Structure formats: C-alpha cells, structure tokens
Short mmCIF file of C-alpha atoms in Angstrom, two decimals:
data_model
loop_
_atom_site.label_atom_id
_atom_site.label_comp_id
_atom_site.label_asym_id
_atom_site.label_seq_id
_atom_site.Cartn_x
_atom_site.Cartn_y
_atom_site.Cartn_z
CA MET A 1 27.03 -21.34 35.01
CA VAL A 2 24.94 -21.06 38.18
CA ALA A 3 23.89 -17.51 37.27
CA SER A 4 22.80 -18.69 33.81
CA ILE A 5 20.68 -21.50 35.27
CA LEU A 6 19.07 -19.14 37.80
CA TYR A 7 18.32 -16.64 35.05
CA ILE A 8 16.72 -19.35 32.90
CA TYR A 9 14.76 -20.69 35.87
CA SER A 10 13.45 -17.18 36.54
CA LEU A 11 12.17 -17.01 32.96
CA ASN A 12 10.51 -20.39 33.07
CA ARG A 13 10.91 -23.23 35.56
CA LEU A 14 10.48 -25.90 32.92
CA ALA A 15 13.18 -24.26 30.79
CA GLY A 16 15.63 -24.45 33.70
CA ILE A 17 14.89 -28.13 34.29
CA ALA A 18 14.95 -28.93 30.56
CA VAL A 19 18.34 -27.36 29.87
CA LEU A 20 19.88 -29.21 32.84
CA LEU A 21 18.42 -32.51 31.65
CA VAL A 22 19.60 -31.96 28.06
CA SER A 23 23.04 -30.95 29.33
CA VAL A 24 23.42 -34.12 31.41
CA LEU A 25 22.28 -36.33 28.52
CA THR A 26 24.57 -34.50 26.08
CA TRP A 27 27.56 -34.85 28.37
CA ALA A 28 26.82 -38.53 29.02
CA ALA A 29 26.32 -39.29 25.32
CA GLY A 30 29.59 -37.52 24.48
CA GLN A 31 31.43 -39.56 27.09
CA LEU A 32 29.96 -42.85 25.86
CA VAL A 33 30.73 -42.06 22.22
CA SER A 34 34.30 -41.12 23.13
CA ILE A 35 34.83 -44.31 25.15
CA TRP A 36 33.31 -46.67 22.58
CA GLN A 37 35.19 -45.08 19.68
CA LYS A 38 38.32 -46.70 21.07
CA LYS A 39 36.63 -50.11 21.17
CA ASN A 40 33.95 -50.29 18.49
CA GLU A 41 33.18 -47.57 15.92
CA LYS A 42 29.77 -49.05 15.10
CA ALA A 43 28.76 -49.01 18.76
CA ALA A 44 29.90 -45.37 19.05
CA ALA A 45 27.89 -44.48 15.92
CA GLY A 46 24.88 -46.27 17.37
CA ILE A 47 25.07 -44.35 20.65
CA MET A 48 25.37 -41.07 18.79
CA SER A 49 22.44 -41.95 16.50
CA VAL A 50 20.19 -42.88 19.42
CA ALA A 51 21.03 -39.67 21.31
CA VAL A 52 20.53 -37.46 18.24
CA SER A 53 17.26 -39.24 17.36
CA MET A 54 16.02 -38.78 20.92
CA PHE A 55 16.64 -35.03 20.79
CA ILE A 56 15.07 -34.68 17.35
CA LEU A 57 12.02 -36.65 18.51
CA SER A 58 11.66 -34.46 21.61
CA LEU A 59 11.87 -31.33 19.44
CA LEU A 60 9.15 -32.66 17.12
CA ILE A 61 6.94 -33.52 20.07
CA PHE A 62 7.38 -30.12 21.69
CA LYS A 63 6.61 -28.31 18.42
CA TYR A 64 3.92 -30.47 16.89
CA VAL A 65 1.84 -31.79 19.81
CA PRO A 66 0.40 -28.34 20.65
CA ALA A 67 -0.18 -27.61 16.95
CA TYR A 68 -2.10 -30.76 16.21
CA PHE A 69 -3.93 -30.93 19.51
CA SER A 70 -4.81 -27.25 19.64
CA ASP A 71 -7.95 -27.80 21.69
CA ALA A 72 -5.93 -29.49 24.41
CA ALA A 73 -3.24 -26.84 24.17
CA SER A 74 -5.37 -23.74 24.61
CA GLU A 75 -3.91 -20.73 26.32
CA ASP A 76 -4.65 -21.89 29.86
CA ALA A 77 -4.18 -25.60 29.30
CA PHE A 78 -1.45 -27.77 30.76
CA LEU A 79 0.18 -28.56 27.41
CA THR A 80 0.72 -24.89 26.63
CA LYS A 81 2.48 -24.39 29.95
CA ILE A 82 4.90 -27.25 29.44
CA LEU A 83 5.38 -26.97 25.67
CA MET A 84 7.67 -25.62 24.57
CA PRO A 85 10.60 -24.77 26.91
CA ILE A 86 12.15 -21.39 26.12
CA GLY A 87 15.23 -21.68 23.91
CA TYR A 88 14.82 -25.44 23.37
CA SER A 89 15.15 -25.33 19.56
CA PHE A 90 18.44 -23.46 19.85
CA TYR A 91 20.29 -25.44 22.49
CA VAL A 92 19.08 -28.82 21.21
CA PHE A 93 20.80 -28.03 17.89
CA GLN A 94 23.92 -27.15 19.89
CA ALA A 95 23.67 -30.47 21.74
CA ILE A 96 23.35 -32.36 18.46
CA SER A 97 26.36 -30.59 16.93
CA TYR A 98 28.41 -31.43 20.04
CA MET A 99 27.61 -35.14 19.87
CA VAL A 100 28.11 -35.38 16.12
CA ASP A 101 31.45 -33.54 16.32
CA VAL A 102 32.62 -35.91 19.06
CA LYS A 103 31.75 -38.84 16.81
CA ARG A 104 33.52 -37.21 13.85
CA LYS A 105 36.56 -36.65 16.11
CA ASN A 106 36.43 -32.93 15.36
CA ILE A 107 36.40 -32.26 19.11
CA GLU A 108 37.15 -34.15 22.30
CA ALA A 109 34.29 -34.97 24.66
CA SER A 110 34.41 -32.80 27.76
CA ALA A 111 35.07 -34.62 31.01
CA ASN A 112 33.62 -31.67 32.94
CA ILE A 113 29.82 -31.66 32.92
CA ALA A 114 29.78 -28.05 34.14
CA ASP A 115 31.41 -26.93 30.88
CA VAL A 116 28.65 -28.63 28.86
CA VAL A 117 25.96 -27.00 31.01
CA LEU A 118 27.55 -23.59 30.48
CA TYR A 119 27.82 -24.21 26.74
CA LEU A 120 24.10 -24.95 26.42
CA ALA A 121 22.80 -22.55 29.06
CA TRP A 122 24.99 -19.44 28.54
CA PHE A 123 22.36 -16.81 29.24
CA PRO A 124 23.06 -14.12 26.55
CA LYS A 125 22.38 -16.62 23.76
CA PHE A 126 19.85 -18.85 25.52
CA VAL A 127 16.57 -17.30 24.39
CA SER A 128 17.20 -16.83 20.65
CA GLY A 129 20.72 -17.96 19.86
CA PRO A 130 23.07 -17.70 18.10
CA ILE A 131 23.66 -21.43 17.77
CA GLU A 132 27.22 -21.81 19.02
CA ARG A 133 29.70 -24.61 18.30
CA TRP A 134 31.58 -26.32 21.11
CA ASP A 135 35.11 -25.78 19.83
CA GLY A 136 34.89 -21.98 19.59
CA PHE A 137 32.89 -21.54 22.80
CA SER A 138 34.90 -23.92 25.02
CA THR A 139 38.20 -22.44 23.87
CA GLN A 140 37.10 -19.01 25.05
CA VAL A 141 35.85 -20.40 28.37
CA ARG A 142 39.26 -21.98 29.02
CA GLU A 143 40.95 -18.64 28.33
CA LEU A 144 38.69 -16.50 30.53
CA GLY A 145 41.49 -16.21 33.07
CA ARG A 146 43.39 -14.05 30.59
CA VAL A 147 40.53 -11.59 30.13
CA ARG A 148 41.22 -8.26 31.82
CA LEU A 149 38.30 -6.68 33.64
CA LEU A 150 38.99 -3.10 32.54
CA GLU A 151 39.84 -3.67 28.91
CA LYS A 152 38.97 -0.49 27.02
CA GLU A 153 38.49 -1.98 23.55
CA ARG A 154 36.23 -4.75 24.83
CA TRP A 155 34.00 -2.39 26.83
CA LYS A 156 33.66 -0.02 23.87
CA ARG A 157 32.20 -2.93 21.92
CA VAL A 158 30.01 -4.00 24.82
CA LEU A 159 28.50 -0.50 24.86
CA TYR A 160 27.87 -0.09 21.14
CA TYR A 161 26.68 -3.63 20.43
CA THR A 162 24.09 -3.39 23.20
CA LEU A 163 23.01 0.16 22.33
CA TYR A 164 22.67 -0.52 18.62
CA GLY A 165 20.85 -3.78 19.29
CA ALA A 166 18.42 -2.00 21.62
CA PHE A 167 17.88 0.74 19.00
CA MET A 168 17.00 -1.82 16.32
CA LYS A 169 14.66 -3.69 18.65
CA VAL A 170 12.71 -1.04 20.59
CA ALA A 171 12.90 1.95 18.25
CA ILE A 172 12.30 0.16 14.94
CA ALA A 173 11.08 -3.44 15.30
CA ASP A 174 8.57 -2.82 18.11
CA ARG A 175 7.19 0.30 16.42
CA LEU A 176 6.71 -1.56 13.13
CA GLY A 177 5.18 -4.50 15.00
CA ILE A 178 2.18 -2.40 16.08
CA TYR A 179 1.11 -1.84 12.46
CA VAL A 180 2.28 -5.20 11.10
CA ASP A 181 -0.21 -6.86 13.45
CA LYS A 182 -3.02 -4.64 12.18
CA LEU A 183 -2.07 -5.14 8.53
CA PHE A 184 -1.94 -8.92 8.75
CA ASP A 185 -4.98 -9.27 11.02
CA GLY A 186 -7.11 -6.97 8.86
CA ALA A 187 -5.87 -7.87 5.38
CA GLN A 188 -9.39 -8.12 3.96
CA LEU A 189 -10.13 -4.52 4.98
CA LEU A 190 -7.08 -2.98 3.30
CA GLY A 191 -6.01 -2.16 -0.24
CA SER A 192 -3.20 -3.73 -2.23
CA ASN A 193 -0.88 -0.79 -1.70
CA TRP A 194 -1.05 -1.10 2.08
CA LEU A 195 -0.69 -4.88 1.99
CA LEU A 196 2.51 -4.42 -0.01
CA VAL A 197 3.58 -1.97 2.68
CA GLY A 198 2.70 -4.59 5.29
CA ALA A 199 5.05 -7.10 3.67
CA LEU A 200 7.79 -4.44 3.65
CA PHE A 201 7.13 -3.51 7.27
CA TYR A 202 7.39 -7.12 8.43
CA THR A 203 10.53 -7.67 6.35
CA ILE A 204 12.19 -4.85 8.27
CA GLN A 205 10.56 -5.74 11.61
CA ILE A 206 11.79 -9.32 11.77
CA TYR A 207 15.29 -8.25 10.74
CA CYS A 208 15.53 -5.48 13.34
CA ASP A 209 13.95 -7.71 16.00
CA PHE A 210 16.25 -10.71 15.51
CA ALA A 211 19.43 -8.88 14.47
CA GLY A 212 18.84 -6.35 17.26
CA TYR A 213 18.61 -9.17 19.80
CA SER A 214 21.71 -10.81 18.34
CA TYR A 215 23.73 -7.58 18.59
CA PHE A 216 22.52 -7.12 22.16
CA ALA A 217 23.42 -10.72 23.08
CA ILE A 218 26.88 -10.33 21.54
CA GLY A 219 27.42 -7.15 23.56
CA VAL A 220 26.31 -8.69 26.86
CA SER A 221 28.45 -11.77 26.26
CA LYS A 222 31.49 -9.60 25.47
CA ALA A 223 31.12 -8.07 28.94
CA PHE A 224 32.07 -11.48 30.33
CA GLY A 225 34.90 -12.02 27.84
CA ILE A 226 33.09 -14.45 25.51
CA ASP A 227 32.58 -13.56 21.84
CA LEU A 228 29.48 -15.10 20.30
CA VAL A 229 29.42 -15.88 16.60
CA THR A 230 28.06 -13.28 14.20
CA ASN A 231 24.46 -14.08 13.32
CA PHE A 232 23.61 -11.32 10.81
CA ASP A 233 25.73 -9.61 8.18
CA MET A 234 23.48 -7.12 6.35
CA PRO A 235 21.34 -9.82 4.66
CA TYR A 236 19.13 -7.40 2.72
CA CYS A 237 22.19 -6.13 0.88
CA SER A 238 22.63 -9.59 -0.68
CA GLN A 239 22.71 -9.84 -4.47
CA ASN A 240 21.17 -13.32 -4.64
CA ILE A 241 19.29 -15.68 -2.36
CA THR A 242 22.36 -17.88 -1.82
CA GLU A 243 24.25 -14.89 -0.46
CA PHE A 244 21.19 -13.99 1.62
CA TRP A 245 21.42 -17.28 3.47
CA ARG A 246 25.11 -16.72 4.11
CA ARG A 247 24.14 -13.48 5.85
CA TRP A 248 20.78 -14.26 7.50
CA HIS A 249 20.72 -16.29 10.75
CA MET A 250 24.23 -17.41 9.92
CA SER A 251 24.59 -19.79 12.85
CA LEU A 252 21.49 -21.75 11.74
CA SER A 253 22.52 -21.67 8.06
CA SER A 254 25.97 -23.05 8.82
CA TRP A 255 24.47 -25.68 11.15
CA LEU A 256 22.10 -26.92 8.42
CA ARG A 257 24.98 -26.95 5.93
CA ASP A 258 27.35 -28.94 8.15
CA TYR A 259 24.88 -31.39 9.72
CA VAL A 260 22.24 -31.85 7.00
CA TYR A 261 23.28 -30.60 3.54
CA ILE A 262 26.83 -31.99 3.41
CA PRO A 263 25.91 -35.39 4.96
CA LEU A 264 23.16 -35.70 2.32
CA GLY A 265 25.82 -35.32 -0.36
CA GLY A 266 25.76 -31.56 -0.84
CA ASN A 267 26.55 -30.69 -4.45
CA ARG A 268 28.80 -33.70 -5.01
CA LYS A 269 26.22 -35.96 -6.67
CA GLY A 270 25.07 -33.90 -9.62
CA PRO A 271 22.68 -30.96 -10.19
CA ALA A 272 19.46 -32.90 -9.59
CA ARG A 273 20.62 -34.32 -6.28
CA LYS A 274 21.89 -30.89 -5.25
CA ILE A 275 18.42 -29.41 -5.78
CA ILE A 276 16.81 -32.25 -3.81
CA ASN A 277 19.27 -31.76 -0.95
CA THR A 278 18.59 -28.03 -0.99
CA MET A 279 14.84 -28.60 -0.78
CA ILE A 280 15.29 -31.04 2.13
CA VAL A 281 17.42 -28.51 4.00
CA PHE A 282 14.86 -25.74 3.61
CA LEU A 283 12.00 -28.08 4.49
CA ILE A 284 13.81 -28.83 7.77
CA CYS A 285 14.49 -25.12 8.19
CA GLY A 286 10.78 -24.37 7.88
CA MET A 287 9.81 -27.17 10.28
CA TRP A 288 12.38 -25.96 12.82
CA HIS A 289 10.70 -22.55 12.88
CA GLY A 290 7.19 -23.83 13.50
CA ALA A 291 4.61 -26.58 13.12
CA GLY A 292 2.24 -24.71 10.82
CA LYS A 293 1.99 -25.41 7.11
CA ASN A 294 2.81 -21.75 6.52
CA PHE A 295 6.33 -22.33 7.88
CA ILE A 296 6.78 -25.31 5.57
CA ILE A 297 5.69 -23.16 2.61
CA TRP A 298 8.11 -20.45 3.72
CA GLY A 299 10.94 -22.99 3.81
CA LEU A 300 10.01 -24.54 0.47
CA LEU A 301 9.78 -21.12 -1.17
CA HIS A 302 13.36 -20.44 -0.13
CA GLY A 303 14.28 -23.88 -1.40
CA VAL A 304 12.77 -23.07 -4.80
CA PHE A 305 14.43 -19.64 -4.88
CA SER A 306 17.79 -21.22 -4.00
CA ALA A 307 17.38 -23.94 -6.64
CA ILE A 308 16.59 -21.32 -9.30
CA ASP A 309 19.58 -19.26 -8.18
CA SER A 310 21.82 -22.33 -8.41
CA ILE A 311 20.63 -23.03 -11.96
CA CYS A 312 21.17 -19.38 -12.94
CA ARG A 313 24.68 -19.51 -11.54
CA ASP A 314 25.48 -22.70 -13.44
CA LYS A 315 24.05 -21.24 -16.67
CA GLY A 316 26.00 -18.00 -16.26
CA PHE A 317 22.96 -15.70 -15.84
CA LYS A 318 24.86 -13.06 -13.89
CA VAL A 319 22.58 -10.11 -14.58
CA ILE A 320 19.73 -11.33 -12.36
CA ARG A 321 21.92 -12.46 -9.47
CA THR A 322 24.44 -9.63 -9.18
CA GLY A 323 24.41 -5.87 -8.71
CA ILE A 324 21.35 -3.76 -8.03
CA VAL A 325 19.08 -6.04 -10.12
CA GLY A 326 20.08 -9.06 -8.07
CA ASN A 327 19.67 -7.05 -4.86
CA ILE A 328 16.11 -6.03 -5.77
CA ILE A 329 15.10 -9.55 -6.84
CA THR A 330 16.52 -11.05 -3.64
CA PHE A 331 14.72 -8.50 -1.46
CA ILE A 332 11.42 -9.21 -3.25
CA GLU A 333 11.91 -12.97 -2.84
CA ALA A 334 12.64 -12.65 0.88
CA SER A 335 9.77 -10.20 1.45
CA PHE A 336 7.26 -12.42 -0.35
CA ALA A 337 8.29 -15.49 1.63
CA TRP A 338 8.03 -13.56 4.91
CA ILE A 339 4.28 -13.14 4.29
CA PHE A 340 3.75 -16.84 4.96
CA PHE A 341 6.19 -16.78 7.86
CA ARG A 342 4.21 -14.00 9.57
CA ALA A 343 0.73 -15.30 8.71
CA SER A 344 -1.10 -17.13 11.49
CA SER A 345 -1.84 -20.03 9.12
CA LEU A 346 -1.36 -21.10 5.52
CA SER A 347 -4.89 -20.01 4.61
CA SER A 348 -4.26 -16.58 6.16
CA GLY A 349 -1.06 -16.25 4.14
CA ILE A 350 -2.87 -17.19 0.91
CA THR A 351 -5.65 -14.70 1.70
CA TYR A 352 -3.09 -11.96 2.32
CA VAL A 353 -1.34 -12.62 -1.01
CA LYS A 354 -4.66 -12.81 -2.84
CA CYS A 355 -5.82 -9.47 -1.42
CA MET A 356 -2.42 -7.94 -2.13
CA PHE A 357 -2.79 -8.68 -5.85
CA THR A 358 -6.51 -7.95 -6.24
CA ARG A 359 -7.28 -4.88 -4.11
CA PHE A 360 -5.40 -2.37 -6.25
CA ALA A 361 -4.98 1.34 -5.62
CA GLY A 362 -8.32 3.10 -5.60
CA TYR A 363 -10.23 0.13 -4.26
CA ILE A 364 -9.90 1.57 -0.78
CA SER A 365 -8.74 5.16 -0.28
CA PHE A 366 -5.44 6.03 1.35
CA ALA A 367 -7.22 7.92 4.14
CA GLU A 368 -9.55 4.99 4.82
CA ASN A 369 -6.60 2.59 5.03
CA MET A 370 -4.87 4.95 7.47
CA GLU A 371 -8.01 5.12 9.57
CA ASN A 372 -8.42 1.33 9.58
CA MET A 373 -4.91 1.02 11.04
CA ASN A 374 -5.25 3.98 13.40
CA LEU A 375 -2.09 5.35 11.81
CA VAL A 376 -1.42 9.11 11.83
CA MET A 377 0.83 10.85 9.30
CA THR A 378 3.48 11.76 11.88
CA GLU A 379 3.87 8.12 12.87
CA LEU A 380 4.08 7.08 9.22
CA VAL A 381 6.86 9.60 8.62
CA VAL A 382 8.80 8.28 11.64
CA ILE A 383 8.50 4.73 10.30
CA ILE A 384 9.61 5.71 6.79
CA VAL A 385 12.60 7.62 8.13
CA SER A 386 13.61 4.70 10.39
CA ILE A 387 13.48 2.28 7.46
CA VAL A 388 15.58 4.61 5.32
CA VAL A 389 18.09 5.06 8.15
CA ILE A 390 18.53 1.32 8.74
CA ALA A 391 18.86 0.76 4.97
CA ILE A 392 21.59 3.41 4.69
CA LEU A 393 23.46 2.10 7.74
CA ASP A 394 23.32 -1.48 6.45
CA ARG A 395 24.54 -0.42 3.02
CA LEU A 396 27.40 1.53 4.63
CA ALA A 397 28.41 -1.46 6.74
CA TYR A 398 28.09 -3.82 3.74
CA HIS A 399 30.50 -1.76 1.66
CA ASN A 400 32.93 -1.52 4.59
CA LYS A 401 32.69 -5.29 5.22
CA SER A 402 31.91 -4.64 8.87
CA ASN A 403 28.89 -3.84 11.04
CA ILE A 404 27.71 -0.63 12.66
CA PRO A 405 28.75 -1.41 16.28
CA GLU A 406 32.26 -2.34 15.13
CA MET A 407 32.48 0.77 12.96
CA ILE A 408 31.43 3.03 15.83
CA ALA A 409 33.83 1.35 18.28
CA SER A 410 36.70 1.73 15.79
CA THR A 411 36.18 5.40 14.98
CA THR A 412 37.51 8.49 16.74
CA GLN A 413 36.46 9.45 20.25
CA GLY A 414 34.47 12.48 19.10
CA LYS A 415 32.43 10.45 16.62
CA ARG A 416 31.85 7.76 19.26
CA TYR A 417 30.42 10.34 21.66
CA ILE A 418 28.07 11.63 18.96
CA ALA A 419 26.94 8.06 18.15
CA PHE A 420 26.45 7.31 21.86
CA TYR A 421 24.22 10.30 22.59
CA LEU A 422 22.34 9.89 19.32
CA LEU A 423 21.54 6.23 20.03
CA ILE A 424 20.46 7.05 23.59
CA MET A 425 18.14 9.81 22.37
CA LEU A 426 16.63 7.64 19.62
CA ILE A 427 15.99 4.79 22.06
CA VAL A 428 14.43 7.08 24.68
CA ILE A 429 12.36 9.20 22.27
CA PHE A 430 11.28 6.63 19.68
CA GLY A 431 11.43 3.41 21.68
CA ILE A 432 8.18 1.55 22.28
CA TYR A 433 7.62 0.64 25.94
CA GLY A 434 4.83 -0.19 28.34
CA PRO A 435 2.57 -3.11 29.23
CA ASP A 436 0.24 -2.48 26.29
CA ILE A 437 2.96 -3.20 23.73
CA SER A 438 4.27 -6.73 23.34
CA THR A 439 8.06 -6.67 23.28
CA ARG A 440 8.41 -10.42 23.10
CA LEU A 441 11.21 -11.50 20.75
CA ILE A 442 9.87 -13.00 17.53
CA TYR A 443 12.44 -15.81 17.52
CA MET A 444 11.75 -16.56 21.17
CA GLU A 445 8.68 -18.43 19.89
CA PHE A 446 10.79 -20.88 17.89
#
C-alpha cells in the first residue's frame, strides 16, 4: 500500500493526495452505510446517494471545468496543474461500485481503511485501469499469504503478459501514433485514401495502446500474486457491436451494465425503453472519456449502432450480425466512431469525415500524400506487416478462446523460448523510444 502511494505521489503530488482523500471518504461512507443499514434502510440509502453524488460531481468538475474555461486552463495555468488527477476517472468508479455494493449487501464494508486504500491505489492498475471490483480484489489480498514467491507458472505469465503488452505498446501503438497525429492534424492536405488509412491506423493504435497497457498491468500485478480482471478479449474479432462491447474495455462495460443499465431497467421494460437505456449508457460512456462534444458523439454513435444491432437481433437478421459479414460491419462501425474519439474537437472530426468522403483517389497523388506525412516506403511496410501480425494473432487467440500471453505460457518450453527472443527482438528493433516521441498512454488522459 505504501509503495503504491509513493509511486502515485512520484507521478503527481495531487494524484497521491486525491487517492488518499477518496479512499478515506469511501471507507467512511461504507462504514456509515453498513451501520445505518441495521437501523434505517432509508438513512443508509441517503448516505450512499450523497457519497456517490459527491464523487460524480467531483468527476464532472475535474473533467468539464478545464474544457469550458479553456482560457483559464491553458498549459501553464493553475487549473491545468490541478485538474485532473491521474487515474481519477478509474478509481472513482471503483469507489462508487464499492459503496453501492455495500448498500446492496453484495459485500461487507471493510473495517480496515488500509485495505480500501490498497484497492483504489494498487499501482499496476492506477493509471488506466482495469476498473476492479472489491469482492474479487479483496479476496486475493486476504490470500496473499498463500502465494509462493518462486511459483513457476505464475512467473511464466508475468514474463509473457509484460513482454506482449510492451510489444503492443512500443512496437505497434507508438509507431502508428507518429503518423496518426500527422493524418488527423493535416486532414485537409490529404486524399480520401490516406484519411481512410488514418482511421484504420488509429483503430489499431488505440487498441494496441490500451490493450498493451492492460496486458502489462496484469503481468506486473501477477508478480505480486494479484490477478487483475481481463480488460480486452480480441474486440476486433467481434461479429456485432454488442459482442464488441463485451470484449472492449470489459471492466468499464460491465461497470456501466451493473451500475447504470440494469438500475435503469435494462431490457425489462420493453424494446423502446431498452433503446433509451442503451443510449443513456453510451452517453455516460462518452462523457466519462472526455468533456468535448466529439466524445459525446462517439458515445451516441455506439448507442445508435447498439440499438440497431438489438433490433436486428430481435428481427432475426443474422446475416449482418454474424460471421465474416458481421465482423466487417462491426469493424467499420468501430473505426468510424474512433474518428470522433481521436479528433481534437467535433468540428475537426466532421472535417475529417467530410474530407475522407470528398477527396477521392487521384485528388492528391500517393507520392504527395507520403511526402506530406514524411513517410518512407520502408516504414509503411513495417506498419502494414505489424497490423497484419496483430490481426493474425488476435484471430488465433479468438478461435482458441484465450489470449496470446496465456497461449505462450501454456505451450512447450521450446516454443516459449522462441516467443521470448522474438518479442525481445521486436521490442528492441521496432520499438519507438526517445524524448521526441510521446509515449503517454492514451487512456491516461481520461
């Protein structure tokens, strides 16, 4: 616990103070709810509602004050330095789930404040999740005494989760990020073909960035005997958008299902209400990611796609939501929505889409587009090969109902050695490093 707090404090002093404050308030609220449940259910519900509302309000303030007072929150201004604490969106959702589960009597409130601090501040997941639940995390903490230091199977997984996560992040995501920035910043100078490529590049970049971090976090946490929840399960292999959201950022998806969608009524109140509830969930999802209108549009697009998919499922239209056809449609839907997610503003996203559908092949030559991006053919080949490789690996894992780190750890020793040296070489040779390249995690901003 102390090491986690010191690590967070080293990243950002405010973040260290904020997570301690949230932990104390979460622990205290859990204790009060637990005590009052035995005396007065309405009072317990009131305490929980006040605590949850307070955290939601703080999250809105941290996200939206800088956005709507941008002049005051310029790069060197005070507001930018205090807003927003690193990891706040993630551990506040954990705090809310803890308090709500105590009220629902799904869990018992912890009498030990140190356990709550560790739950919210556990360093491998602090920066970008996954969003853990108290019951699974606390159970593992209580059983840490049974974890053997030199446990071969655990350390195999530590090695391959961290290596594969690093490969996805530095060898694929960071390389793509160089050209994604140029494509989105210079959309008006490029042709439709390259803007389509830009949408594809970002679709792969954000996946390899976030999933790579998640794999790495899982590996680091395993070193201490704590298994974090799976956050990605080959989402681009999904055959419909509903399946996509069961495989993409799974800890957030399940959180929104359990604490927003189901309390709203879920699918129990008819088709129309189900669609409304779905739209509300994705509106909240968009707002959680950022204050810009582009994030709201991204969320609402997924809400519309999900509503259409639900209708197609109810009507029995299997062709467009299963098999290779469904896979292609889902990938196109996700890729199109990512344009608004990546855009710096809603107007920039609209401009990008407009240029993508109006500047057709021949408007600007291939060579001129390459020159505008300062992209050489060798680099383009490396990028294409990396995308093909990650697609093949994901498809292999999807069909085996596993993931690549688990598959490597479970195979024979000879194959593990080959995978180990191959990953090391790919990271060293193709990894992007240095002060000139931003390696900041995309989801660290949320």
